[in-house]
Amino acid sequence: MHHIDVHVEKDIYDVNNRIADANADLLRDHGIRAFDLLGAIGSGKTALIEQLVPLIREQGLRVGAIAGDVYGDDDFRRIVALNVPAYNANTGKECHLDAHLVEHAIEHLPLDQIDILFIENVGNMVCPTDFRLGAEKRIVVVSSTEGDDVVNKHPMMFRSSNIGVINKIDLAPFVGANLDRMEEDMHRYNPEMQVFRTNMKAGEGLGKLLDAILA
């Protein structure tokens, strides 16, 4: 029999939520809007940051980022190459960021030099769902190459997110992915979710997506 200690689980979430609220208050006090980027490995989370930074700068805003990964600094180096302040948050064995890790990362960032903070979560479609970080909105990125059933297989992540991004739409014909089904599944699990289709390589769909993020 699989036994779960409900009280221990609740305590973990309660502690995480208290720290997440403190993170949100700190960022708000510095005039920073923070966004949690969720999605599988290779969905396009880092590419999204790379594409949005120049567009955000055109609006006179300054960007910072936290790169969450189990190990390594591959995404972190891509973000630093954009000449934005960033912190590499390695989780070790954990498959998600939590509010305490983000709290620690925030301590290493020049908050007075940041208007928009992207928190790129670990590439995983399950683990990050229950751990709030203190972000204003959650953005979940999926790609056509993950299969058009990816949303239906991971409903909780979409129920807890504000914006959905279907990326790599240019590859959909080659992998047989039905983009309409992906969008319909997102709205089935979260009728209020705003959904955008993007091709990061060509910059397609990014303008309207950014408008929704910053709205």
mmCIF file with all atom_site columns, C-alpha atoms in Angstrom:
data_model
loop_
_atom_site.group_PDB
_atom_site.id
_atom_site.type_symbol
_atom_site.label_atom_id
_atom_site.label_alt_id
_atom_site.label_comp_id
_atom_site.label_asym_id
_atom_site.label_entity_id
_atom_site.label_seq_id
_atom_site.pdbx_PDB_ins_code
_atom_site.Cartn_x
_atom_site.Cartn_y
_atom_site.Cartn_z
_atom_site.occupancy
_atom_site.B_iso_or_equiv
_atom_site.pdbx_formal_charge
_atom_site.auth_seq_id
_atom_site.auth_comp_id
_atom_site.auth_asym_id
_atom_site.auth_atom_id
_atom_site.pdbx_PDB_model_num
ATOM 1   C CA . MET A 1 1   ? 0.000   0.000  0.000   1.00 0.00 ? 1   MET A CA 1
ATOM 2   C CA . HIS A 1 2   ? 1.275   3.481  -0.893  1.00 0.00 ? 2   HIS A CA 1
ATOM 3   C CA . HIS A 1 3   ? 1.188   5.643  2.242   1.00 0.00 ? 3   HIS A CA 1
ATOM 4   C CA . ILE A 1 4   ? 1.268   9.436  2.204   1.00 0.00 ? 4   ILE A CA 1
ATOM 5   C CA . ASP A 1 5   ? 1.711   11.517 5.335   1.00 0.00 ? 5   ASP A CA 1
ATOM 6   C CA . VAL A 1 6   ? -0.823  14.249 4.552   1.00 0.00 ? 6   VAL A CA 1
ATOM 7   C CA . HIS A 1 7   ? 0.255   16.424 7.488   1.00 0.00 ? 7   HIS A CA 1
ATOM 8   C CA . VAL A 1 8   ? 3.906   16.480 6.401   1.00 0.00 ? 8   VAL A CA 1
ATOM 9   C CA . GLU A 1 9   ? 2.901   17.300 2.824   1.00 0.00 ? 9   GLU A CA 1
ATOM 10  C CA . LYS A 1 10  ? 0.658   20.139 4.005   1.00 0.00 ? 10  LYS A CA 1
ATOM 11  C CA . ASP A 1 11  ? 3.442   21.544 6.199   1.00 0.00 ? 11  ASP A CA 1
ATOM 12  C CA . ILE A 1 12  ? 5.833   21.595 3.232   1.00 0.00 ? 12  ILE A CA 1
ATOM 13  C CA . TYR A 1 13  ? 3.359   23.465 1.060   1.00 0.00 ? 13  TYR A CA 1
ATOM 14  C CA . ASP A 1 14  ? 2.455   25.884 3.853   1.00 0.00 ? 14  ASP A CA 1
ATOM 15  C CA . VAL A 1 15  ? 6.100   26.795 4.440   1.00 0.00 ? 15  VAL A CA 1
ATOM 16  C CA . ASN A 1 16  ? 6.703   27.163 0.716   1.00 0.00 ? 16  ASN A CA 1
ATOM 17  C CA . ASN A 1 17  ? 3.657   29.418 0.331   1.00 0.00 ? 17  ASN A CA 1
ATOM 18  C CA . ARG A 1 18  ? 4.752   31.680 3.180   1.00 0.00 ? 18  ARG A CA 1
ATOM 19  C CA . ILE A 1 19  ? 8.163   32.151 1.563   1.00 0.00 ? 19  ILE A CA 1
ATOM 20  C CA . ALA A 1 20  ? 6.528   32.662 -1.852  1.00 0.00 ? 20  ALA A CA 1
ATOM 21  C CA . ASP A 1 21  ? 4.374   35.438 -0.382  1.00 0.00 ? 21  ASP A CA 1
ATOM 22  C CA . ALA A 1 22  ? 7.482   37.060 1.116   1.00 0.00 ? 22  ALA A CA 1
ATOM 23  C CA . ASN A 1 23  ? 9.236   36.823 -2.276  1.00 0.00 ? 23  ASN A CA 1
ATOM 24  C CA . ALA A 1 24  ? 6.260   38.481 -3.950  1.00 0.00 ? 24  ALA A CA 1
ATOM 25  C CA . ASP A 1 25  ? 6.244   41.290 -1.385  1.00 0.00 ? 25  ASP A CA 1
ATOM 26  C CA . LEU A 1 26  ? 9.983   41.901 -1.798  1.00 0.00 ? 26  LEU A CA 1
ATOM 27  C CA . LEU A 1 27  ? 9.769   42.023 -5.571  1.00 0.00 ? 27  LEU A CA 1
ATOM 28  C CA . ARG A 1 28  ? 6.733   44.281 -5.436  1.00 0.00 ? 28  ARG A CA 1
ATOM 29  C CA . ASP A 1 29  ? 8.555   46.648 -3.062  1.00 0.00 ? 29  ASP A CA 1
ATOM 30  C CA . HIS A 1 30  ? 11.286  46.984 -5.705  1.00 0.00 ? 30  HIS A CA 1
ATOM 31  C CA . GLY A 1 31  ? 8.787   47.550 -8.498  1.00 0.00 ? 31  GLY A CA 1
ATOM 32  C CA . ILE A 1 32  ? 9.630   44.200 -10.138 1.00 0.00 ? 32  ILE A CA 1
ATOM 33  C CA . ARG A 1 33  ? 7.110   42.116 -12.067 1.00 0.00 ? 33  ARG A CA 1
ATOM 34  C CA . ALA A 1 34  ? 8.069   38.423 -11.936 1.00 0.00 ? 34  ALA A CA 1
ATOM 35  C CA . PHE A 1 35  ? 6.955   35.597 -14.222 1.00 0.00 ? 35  PHE A CA 1
ATOM 36  C CA . ASP A 1 36  ? 7.386   31.855 -13.657 1.00 0.00 ? 36  ASP A CA 1
ATOM 37  C CA . LEU A 1 37  ? 8.187   29.970 -16.884 1.00 0.00 ? 37  LEU A CA 1
ATOM 38  C CA . LEU A 1 38  ? 7.129   26.322 -16.841 1.00 0.00 ? 38  LEU A CA 1
ATOM 39  C CA . GLY A 1 39  ? 7.501   23.547 -19.381 1.00 0.00 ? 39  GLY A CA 1
ATOM 40  C CA . ALA A 1 40  ? 9.370   20.433 -20.381 1.00 0.00 ? 40  ALA A CA 1
ATOM 41  C CA . ILE A 1 41  ? 13.024  20.264 -21.357 1.00 0.00 ? 41  ILE A CA 1
ATOM 42  C CA . GLY A 1 42  ? 13.372  21.651 -24.872 1.00 0.00 ? 42  GLY A CA 1
ATOM 43  C CA . SER A 1 43  ? 9.950   23.289 -25.017 1.00 0.00 ? 43  SER A CA 1
ATOM 44  C CA . GLY A 1 44  ? 11.490  26.710 -25.586 1.00 0.00 ? 44  GLY A CA 1
ATOM 45  C CA . LYS A 1 45  ? 11.591  28.458 -22.181 1.00 0.00 ? 45  LYS A CA 1
ATOM 46  C CA . THR A 1 46  ? 15.107  29.839 -22.604 1.00 0.00 ? 46  THR A CA 1
ATOM 47  C CA . ALA A 1 47  ? 14.438  30.700 -26.245 1.00 0.00 ? 47  ALA A CA 1
ATOM 48  C CA . LEU A 1 48  ? 11.397  32.659 -25.092 1.00 0.00 ? 48  LEU A CA 1
ATOM 49  C CA . ILE A 1 49  ? 13.567  34.754 -22.789 1.00 0.00 ? 49  ILE A CA 1
ATOM 50  C CA . GLU A 1 50  ? 16.088  35.289 -25.587 1.00 0.00 ? 50  GLU A CA 1
ATOM 51  C CA . GLN A 1 51  ? 13.372  36.522 -27.925 1.00 0.00 ? 51  GLN A CA 1
ATOM 52  C CA . LEU A 1 52  ? 11.523  38.697 -25.415 1.00 0.00 ? 52  LEU A CA 1
ATOM 53  C CA . VAL A 1 53  ? 14.497  40.560 -23.923 1.00 0.00 ? 53  VAL A CA 1
ATOM 54  C CA . PRO A 1 54  ? 15.052  42.810 -26.990 1.00 0.00 ? 54  PRO A CA 1
ATOM 55  C CA . LEU A 1 55  ? 11.303  43.503 -27.243 1.00 0.00 ? 55  LEU A CA 1
ATOM 56  C CA . ILE A 1 56  ? 11.122  44.420 -23.557 1.00 0.00 ? 56  ILE A CA 1
ATOM 57  C CA . ARG A 1 57  ? 14.133  46.694 -23.863 1.00 0.00 ? 57  ARG A CA 1
ATOM 58  C CA . GLU A 1 58  ? 12.368  48.538 -26.673 1.00 0.00 ? 58  GLU A CA 1
ATOM 59  C CA . GLN A 1 59  ? 9.772   49.476 -24.049 1.00 0.00 ? 59  GLN A CA 1
ATOM 60  C CA . GLY A 1 60  ? 12.471  50.942 -21.819 1.00 0.00 ? 60  GLY A CA 1
ATOM 61  C CA . LEU A 1 61  ? 12.305  48.113 -19.285 1.00 0.00 ? 61  LEU A CA 1
ATOM 62  C CA . ARG A 1 62  ? 15.189  46.179 -17.718 1.00 0.00 ? 62  ARG A CA 1
ATOM 63  C CA . VAL A 1 63  ? 15.179  42.383 -17.521 1.00 0.00 ? 63  VAL A CA 1
ATOM 64  C CA . GLY A 1 64  ? 16.663  39.943 -15.030 1.00 0.00 ? 64  GLY A CA 1
ATOM 65  C CA . ALA A 1 65  ? 16.400  36.173 -14.836 1.00 0.00 ? 65  ALA A CA 1
ATOM 66  C CA . ILE A 1 66  ? 16.777  33.131 -12.619 1.00 0.00 ? 66  ILE A CA 1
ATOM 67  C CA . ALA A 1 67  ? 17.757  29.978 -14.508 1.00 0.00 ? 67  ALA A CA 1
ATOM 68  C CA . GLY A 1 68  ? 16.539  26.826 -12.783 1.00 0.00 ? 68  GLY A CA 1
ATOM 69  C CA . ASP A 1 69  ? 18.131  23.501 -13.685 1.00 0.00 ? 69  ASP A CA 1
ATOM 70  C CA . VAL A 1 70  ? 18.912  20.264 -11.902 1.00 0.00 ? 70  VAL A CA 1
ATOM 71  C CA . TYR A 1 71  ? 22.570  20.615 -12.855 1.00 0.00 ? 71  TYR A CA 1
ATOM 72  C CA . GLY A 1 72  ? 24.808  22.675 -15.129 1.00 0.00 ? 72  GLY A CA 1
ATOM 73  C CA . ASP A 1 73  ? 24.702  26.239 -16.421 1.00 0.00 ? 73  ASP A CA 1
ATOM 74  C CA . ASP A 1 74  ? 23.756  25.856 -20.097 1.00 0.00 ? 74  ASP A CA 1
ATOM 75  C CA . ASP A 1 75  ? 20.602  27.988 -19.905 1.00 0.00 ? 75  ASP A CA 1
ATOM 76  C CA . PHE A 1 76  ? 22.271  30.434 -17.530 1.00 0.00 ? 76  PHE A CA 1
ATOM 77  C CA . ARG A 1 77  ? 25.077  31.094 -20.020 1.00 0.00 ? 77  ARG A CA 1
ATOM 78  C CA . ARG A 1 78  ? 22.572  31.739 -22.810 1.00 0.00 ? 78  ARG A CA 1
ATOM 79  C CA . ILE A 1 79  ? 20.776  34.269 -20.627 1.00 0.00 ? 79  ILE A CA 1
ATOM 80  C CA . VAL A 1 80  ? 23.961  36.001 -19.462 1.00 0.00 ? 80  VAL A CA 1
ATOM 81  C CA . ALA A 1 81  ? 24.925  36.408 -23.119 1.00 0.00 ? 81  ALA A CA 1
ATOM 82  C CA . LEU A 1 82  ? 21.924  38.742 -23.399 1.00 0.00 ? 82  LEU A CA 1
ATOM 83  C CA . ASN A 1 83  ? 23.707  41.086 -20.986 1.00 0.00 ? 83  ASN A CA 1
ATOM 84  C CA . VAL A 1 84  ? 21.065  40.810 -18.274 1.00 0.00 ? 84  VAL A CA 1
ATOM 85  C CA . PRO A 1 85  ? 21.648  40.126 -14.565 1.00 0.00 ? 85  PRO A CA 1
ATOM 86  C CA . ALA A 1 86  ? 20.978  36.476 -13.846 1.00 0.00 ? 86  ALA A CA 1
ATOM 87  C CA . TYR A 1 87  ? 21.458  33.757 -11.264 1.00 0.00 ? 87  TYR A CA 1
ATOM 88  C CA . ASN A 1 88  ? 21.962  30.042 -11.868 1.00 0.00 ? 88  ASN A CA 1
ATOM 89  C CA . ALA A 1 89  ? 19.806  28.017 -9.459  1.00 0.00 ? 89  ALA A CA 1
ATOM 90  C CA . ASN A 1 90  ? 20.774  24.336 -9.477  1.00 0.00 ? 90  ASN A CA 1
ATOM 91  C CA . THR A 1 91  ? 18.367  22.093 -7.583  1.00 0.00 ? 91  THR A CA 1
ATOM 92  C CA . GLY A 1 92  ? 20.553  18.991 -7.297  1.00 0.00 ? 92  GLY A CA 1
ATOM 93  C CA . LYS A 1 93  ? 18.133  16.065 -7.156  1.00 0.00 ? 93  LYS A CA 1
ATOM 94  C CA . GLU A 1 94  ? 14.953  18.145 -7.079  1.00 0.00 ? 94  GLU A CA 1
ATOM 95  C CA . CYS A 1 95  ? 12.803  18.358 -10.218 1.00 0.00 ? 95  CYS A CA 1
ATOM 96  C CA . HIS A 1 96  ? 11.483  21.861 -9.519  1.00 0.00 ? 96  HIS A CA 1
ATOM 97  C CA . LEU A 1 97  ? 12.353  25.230 -8.045  1.00 0.00 ? 97  LEU A CA 1
ATOM 98  C CA . ASP A 1 98  ? 10.786  26.110 -4.718  1.00 0.00 ? 98  ASP A CA 1
ATOM 99  C CA . ALA A 1 99  ? 10.223  29.435 -3.004  1.00 0.00 ? 99  ALA A CA 1
ATOM 100 C CA . HIS A 1 100 ? 13.286  29.068 -0.763  1.00 0.00 ? 100 HIS A CA 1
ATOM 101 C CA . LEU A 1 101 ? 15.607  28.536 -3.742  1.00 0.00 ? 101 LEU A CA 1
ATOM 102 C CA . VAL A 1 102 ? 14.109  31.602 -5.415  1.00 0.00 ? 102 VAL A CA 1
ATOM 103 C CA . GLU A 1 103 ? 14.487  33.573 -2.175  1.00 0.00 ? 103 GLU A CA 1
ATOM 104 C CA . HIS A 1 104 ? 18.193  32.682 -2.183  1.00 0.00 ? 104 HIS A CA 1
ATOM 105 C CA . ALA A 1 105 ? 18.533  33.567 -5.880  1.00 0.00 ? 105 ALA A CA 1
ATOM 106 C CA . ILE A 1 106 ? 16.878  36.958 -5.370  1.00 0.00 ? 106 ILE A CA 1
ATOM 107 C CA . GLU A 1 107 ? 19.537  37.806 -2.771  1.00 0.00 ? 107 GLU A CA 1
ATOM 108 C CA . HIS A 1 108 ? 22.142  37.628 -5.545  1.00 0.00 ? 108 HIS A CA 1
ATOM 109 C CA . LEU A 1 109 ? 20.364  39.912 -8.004  1.00 0.00 ? 109 LEU A CA 1
ATOM 110 C CA . PRO A 1 110 ? 20.624  43.729 -8.289  1.00 0.00 ? 110 PRO A CA 1
ATOM 111 C CA . LEU A 1 111 ? 16.934  44.327 -7.675  1.00 0.00 ? 111 LEU A CA 1
ATOM 112 C CA . ASP A 1 112 ? 17.145  48.070 -8.257  1.00 0.00 ? 112 ASP A CA 1
ATOM 113 C CA . GLN A 1 113 ? 18.305  47.348 -11.819 1.00 0.00 ? 113 GLN A CA 1
ATOM 114 C CA . ILE A 1 114 ? 15.448  45.026 -12.773 1.00 0.00 ? 114 ILE A CA 1
ATOM 115 C CA . ASP A 1 115 ? 11.886  45.769 -13.885 1.00 0.00 ? 115 ASP A CA 1
ATOM 116 C CA . ILE A 1 116 ? 10.933  42.350 -15.302 1.00 0.00 ? 116 ILE A CA 1
ATOM 117 C CA . LEU A 1 117 ? 12.169  39.094 -13.755 1.00 0.00 ? 117 LEU A CA 1
ATOM 118 C CA . PHE A 1 118 ? 11.824  35.769 -15.550 1.00 0.00 ? 118 PHE A CA 1
ATOM 119 C CA . ILE A 1 119 ? 12.087  32.694 -13.334 1.00 0.00 ? 119 ILE A CA 1
ATOM 120 C CA . GLU A 1 120 ? 12.808  29.754 -15.612 1.00 0.00 ? 120 GLU A CA 1
ATOM 121 C CA . ASN A 1 121 ? 11.730  26.642 -13.761 1.00 0.00 ? 121 ASN A CA 1
ATOM 122 C CA . VAL A 1 122 ? 13.293  23.204 -14.107 1.00 0.00 ? 122 VAL A CA 1
ATOM 123 C CA . GLY A 1 123 ? 12.230  21.377 -17.265 1.00 0.00 ? 123 GLY A CA 1
ATOM 124 C CA . ASN A 1 124 ? 9.410   19.204 -15.963 1.00 0.00 ? 124 ASN A CA 1
ATOM 125 C CA . MET A 1 125 ? 5.665   19.006 -16.588 1.00 0.00 ? 125 MET A CA 1
ATOM 126 C CA . VAL A 1 126 ? 4.648   17.704 -13.152 1.00 0.00 ? 126 VAL A CA 1
ATOM 127 C CA . CYS A 1 127 ? 6.876   18.644 -10.203 1.00 0.00 ? 127 CYS A CA 1
ATOM 128 C CA . PRO A 1 128 ? 6.776   22.476 -10.367 1.00 0.00 ? 128 PRO A CA 1
ATOM 129 C CA . THR A 1 129 ? 2.969   22.632 -10.282 1.00 0.00 ? 129 THR A CA 1
ATOM 130 C CA . ASP A 1 130 ? 2.435   22.735 -6.514  1.00 0.00 ? 130 ASP A CA 1
ATOM 131 C CA . PHE A 1 131 ? 5.299   25.070 -5.611  1.00 0.00 ? 131 PHE A CA 1
ATOM 132 C CA . ARG A 1 132 ? 4.502   28.759 -5.863  1.00 0.00 ? 132 ARG A CA 1
ATOM 133 C CA . LEU A 1 133 ? 7.582   30.966 -6.168  1.00 0.00 ? 133 LEU A CA 1
ATOM 134 C CA . GLY A 1 134 ? 6.223   34.472 -5.690  1.00 0.00 ? 134 GLY A CA 1
ATOM 135 C CA . ALA A 1 135 ? 5.706   35.268 -9.363  1.00 0.00 ? 135 ALA A CA 1
ATOM 136 C CA . GLU A 1 136 ? 2.876   37.449 -10.625 1.00 0.00 ? 136 GLU A CA 1
ATOM 137 C CA . LYS A 1 137 ? 1.915   35.063 -13.444 1.00 0.00 ? 137 LYS A CA 1
ATOM 138 C CA . ARG A 1 138 ? 2.697   31.535 -14.553 1.00 0.00 ? 138 ARG A CA 1
ATOM 139 C CA . ILE A 1 139 ? 3.478   30.884 -18.212 1.00 0.00 ? 139 ILE A CA 1
ATOM 140 C CA . VAL A 1 140 ? 3.571   27.289 -19.434 1.00 0.00 ? 140 VAL A CA 1
ATOM 141 C CA . VAL A 1 141 ? 5.383   26.517 -22.696 1.00 0.00 ? 141 VAL A CA 1
ATOM 142 C CA . VAL A 1 142 ? 4.796   23.346 -24.702 1.00 0.00 ? 142 VAL A CA 1
ATOM 143 C CA . SER A 1 143 ? 6.040   22.468 -28.161 1.00 0.00 ? 143 SER A CA 1
ATOM 144 C CA . SER A 1 144 ? 4.449   20.641 -31.047 1.00 0.00 ? 144 SER A CA 1
ATOM 145 C CA . THR A 1 145 ? 7.313   18.148 -30.938 1.00 0.00 ? 145 THR A CA 1
ATOM 146 C CA . GLU A 1 146 ? 6.122   16.902 -27.549 1.00 0.00 ? 146 GLU A CA 1
ATOM 147 C CA . GLY A 1 147 ? 2.983   15.542 -29.220 1.00 0.00 ? 147 GLY A CA 1
ATOM 148 C CA . ASP A 1 148 ? -0.497  17.004 -29.328 1.00 0.00 ? 148 ASP A CA 1
ATOM 149 C CA . ASP A 1 149 ? -1.519  14.926 -26.300 1.00 0.00 ? 149 ASP A CA 1
ATOM 150 C CA . VAL A 1 150 ? 0.983   16.641 -23.993 1.00 0.00 ? 150 VAL A CA 1
ATOM 151 C CA . VAL A 1 151 ? -1.619  18.986 -22.505 1.00 0.00 ? 151 VAL A CA 1
ATOM 152 C CA . ASN A 1 152 ? -4.101  16.205 -21.809 1.00 0.00 ? 152 ASN A CA 1
ATOM 153 C CA . LYS A 1 153 ? -1.381  14.222 -20.041 1.00 0.00 ? 153 LYS A CA 1
ATOM 154 C CA . HIS A 1 154 ? -0.470  17.084 -17.666 1.00 0.00 ? 154 HIS A CA 1
ATOM 155 C CA . PRO A 1 155 ? -3.707  18.892 -16.775 1.00 0.00 ? 155 PRO A CA 1
ATOM 156 C CA . MET A 1 156 ? -2.642  20.254 -13.379 1.00 0.00 ? 156 MET A CA 1
ATOM 157 C CA . MET A 1 157 ? 0.113   22.423 -14.822 1.00 0.00 ? 157 MET A CA 1
ATOM 158 C CA . PHE A 1 158 ? -2.370  24.148 -17.111 1.00 0.00 ? 158 PHE A CA 1
ATOM 159 C CA . ARG A 1 159 ? -4.974  24.598 -14.398 1.00 0.00 ? 159 ARG A CA 1
ATOM 160 C CA . SER A 1 160 ? -2.435  26.522 -12.325 1.00 0.00 ? 160 SER A CA 1
ATOM 161 C CA . SER A 1 161 ? -1.065  28.739 -15.131 1.00 0.00 ? 161 SER A CA 1
ATOM 162 C CA . ASN A 1 162 ? -2.241  32.038 -16.580 1.00 0.00 ? 162 ASN A CA 1
ATOM 163 C CA . ILE A 1 163 ? -0.780  31.923 -20.088 1.00 0.00 ? 163 ILE A CA 1
ATOM 164 C CA . GLY A 1 164 ? -0.189  28.987 -22.423 1.00 0.00 ? 164 GLY A CA 1
ATOM 165 C CA . VAL A 1 165 ? 2.344   28.984 -25.240 1.00 0.00 ? 165 VAL A CA 1
ATOM 166 C CA . ILE A 1 166 ? 2.319   26.427 -28.055 1.00 0.00 ? 166 ILE A CA 1
ATOM 167 C CA . ASN A 1 167 ? 5.811   26.647 -29.517 1.00 0.00 ? 167 ASN A CA 1
ATOM 168 C CA . LYS A 1 168 ? 7.523   25.214 -32.601 1.00 0.00 ? 168 LYS A CA 1
ATOM 169 C CA . ILE A 1 169 ? 4.341   25.523 -34.622 1.00 0.00 ? 169 ILE A CA 1
ATOM 170 C CA . ASP A 1 170 ? 6.440   25.363 -37.791 1.00 0.00 ? 170 ASP A CA 1
ATOM 171 C CA . LEU A 1 171 ? 7.342   21.749 -36.952 1.00 0.00 ? 171 LEU A CA 1
ATOM 172 C CA . ALA A 1 172 ? 3.785   20.580 -36.334 1.00 0.00 ? 172 ALA A CA 1
ATOM 173 C CA . PRO A 1 173 ? 3.268   19.222 -39.887 1.00 0.00 ? 173 PRO A CA 1
ATOM 174 C CA . PHE A 1 174 ? 6.453   17.171 -39.647 1.00 0.00 ? 174 PHE A CA 1
ATOM 175 C CA . VAL A 1 175 ? 5.548   15.490 -36.349 1.00 0.00 ? 175 VAL A CA 1
ATOM 176 C CA . GLY A 1 176 ? 1.812   15.181 -37.035 1.00 0.00 ? 176 GLY A CA 1
ATOM 177 C CA . ALA A 1 177 ? 0.772   17.450 -34.159 1.00 0.00 ? 177 ALA A CA 1
ATOM 178 C CA . ASN A 1 178 ? -2.713  18.933 -34.156 1.00 0.00 ? 178 ASN A CA 1
ATOM 179 C CA . LEU A 1 179 ? -2.271  22.473 -32.807 1.00 0.00 ? 179 LEU A CA 1
ATOM 180 C CA . ASP A 1 180 ? -6.024  22.999 -32.520 1.00 0.00 ? 180 ASP A CA 1
ATOM 181 C CA . ARG A 1 181 ? -6.300  20.007 -30.230 1.00 0.00 ? 181 ARG A CA 1
ATOM 182 C CA . MET A 1 182 ? -3.507  21.365 -28.009 1.00 0.00 ? 182 MET A CA 1
ATOM 183 C CA . GLU A 1 183 ? -5.227  24.729 -27.692 1.00 0.00 ? 183 GLU A CA 1
ATOM 184 C CA . GLU A 1 184 ? -8.637  23.143 -27.097 1.00 0.00 ? 184 GLU A CA 1
ATOM 185 C CA . ASP A 1 185 ? -7.168  20.972 -24.328 1.00 0.00 ? 185 ASP A CA 1
ATOM 186 C CA . MET A 1 186 ? -5.649  24.048 -22.663 1.00 0.00 ? 186 MET A CA 1
ATOM 187 C CA . HIS A 1 187 ? -9.012  25.788 -22.653 1.00 0.00 ? 187 HIS A CA 1
ATOM 188 C CA . ARG A 1 188 ? -10.759 22.626 -21.473 1.00 0.00 ? 188 ARG A CA 1
ATOM 189 C CA . TYR A 1 189 ? -8.590  22.491 -18.361 1.00 0.00 ? 189 TYR A CA 1
ATOM 190 C CA . ASN A 1 190 ? -8.378  26.252 -17.919 1.00 0.00 ? 190 ASN A CA 1
ATOM 191 C CA . PRO A 1 191 ? -11.112 28.219 -19.738 1.00 0.00 ? 191 PRO A CA 1
ATOM 192 C CA . GLU A 1 192 ? -9.561  31.528 -18.630 1.00 0.00 ? 192 GLU A CA 1
ATOM 193 C CA . MET A 1 193 ? -6.102  30.761 -20.026 1.00 0.00 ? 193 MET A CA 1
ATOM 194 C CA . GLN A 1 194 ? -4.783  32.959 -22.815 1.00 0.00 ? 194 GLN A CA 1
ATOM 195 C CA . VAL A 1 195 ? -3.127  30.802 -25.478 1.00 0.00 ? 195 VAL A CA 1
ATOM 196 C CA . PHE A 1 196 ? -0.527  31.874 -28.028 1.00 0.00 ? 196 PHE A CA 1
ATOM 197 C CA . ARG A 1 197 ? 1.183   30.018 -30.849 1.00 0.00 ? 197 ARG A CA 1
ATOM 198 C CA . THR A 1 198 ? 4.831   30.795 -31.480 1.00 0.00 ? 198 THR A CA 1
ATOM 199 C CA . ASN A 1 199 ? 7.770   30.025 -33.690 1.00 0.00 ? 199 ASN A CA 1
ATOM 200 C CA . MET A 1 200 ? 10.740  31.279 -31.697 1.00 0.00 ? 200 MET A CA 1
ATOM 201 C CA . LYS A 1 201 ? 13.157  30.930 -34.598 1.00 0.00 ? 201 LYS A CA 1
ATOM 202 C CA . ALA A 1 202 ? 11.136  33.317 -36.752 1.00 0.00 ? 202 ALA A CA 1
ATOM 203 C CA . GLY A 1 203 ? 9.809   35.482 -33.913 1.00 0.00 ? 203 GLY A CA 1
ATOM 204 C CA . GLU A 1 204 ? 6.230   34.602 -34.840 1.00 0.00 ? 204 GLU A CA 1
ATOM 205 C CA . GLY A 1 205 ? 3.541   35.367 -32.263 1.00 0.00 ? 205 GLY A CA 1
ATOM 206 C CA . LEU A 1 206 ? 5.840   37.068 -29.749 1.00 0.00 ? 206 LEU A CA 1
ATOM 207 C CA . GLY A 1 207 ? 4.389   40.579 -29.889 1.00 0.00 ? 207 GLY A CA 1
ATOM 208 C CA . LYS A 1 208 ? 0.902   39.579 -28.759 1.00 0.00 ? 208 LYS A CA 1
ATOM 209 C CA . LEU A 1 209 ? 2.346   37.169 -26.216 1.00 0.00 ? 209 LEU A CA 1
ATOM 210 C CA . LEU A 1 210 ? 4.430   39.928 -24.636 1.00 0.00 ? 210 LEU A CA 1
ATOM 211 C CA . ASP A 1 211 ? 1.400   42.208 -24.518 1.00 0.00 ? 211 ASP A CA 1
ATOM 212 C CA . ALA A 1 212 ? -0.463  39.527 -22.541 1.00 0.00 ? 212 ALA A CA 1
ATOM 213 C CA . ILE A 1 213 ? 2.466   38.942 -20.206 1.00 0.00 ? 213 ILE A CA 1
ATOM 214 C CA . LEU A 1 214 ? 2.811   42.625 -19.355 1.00 0.00 ? 214 LEU A CA 1
ATOM 215 C CA . ALA A 1 215 ? -0.925  43.400 -19.279 1.00 0.00 ? 215 ALA A CA 1
#
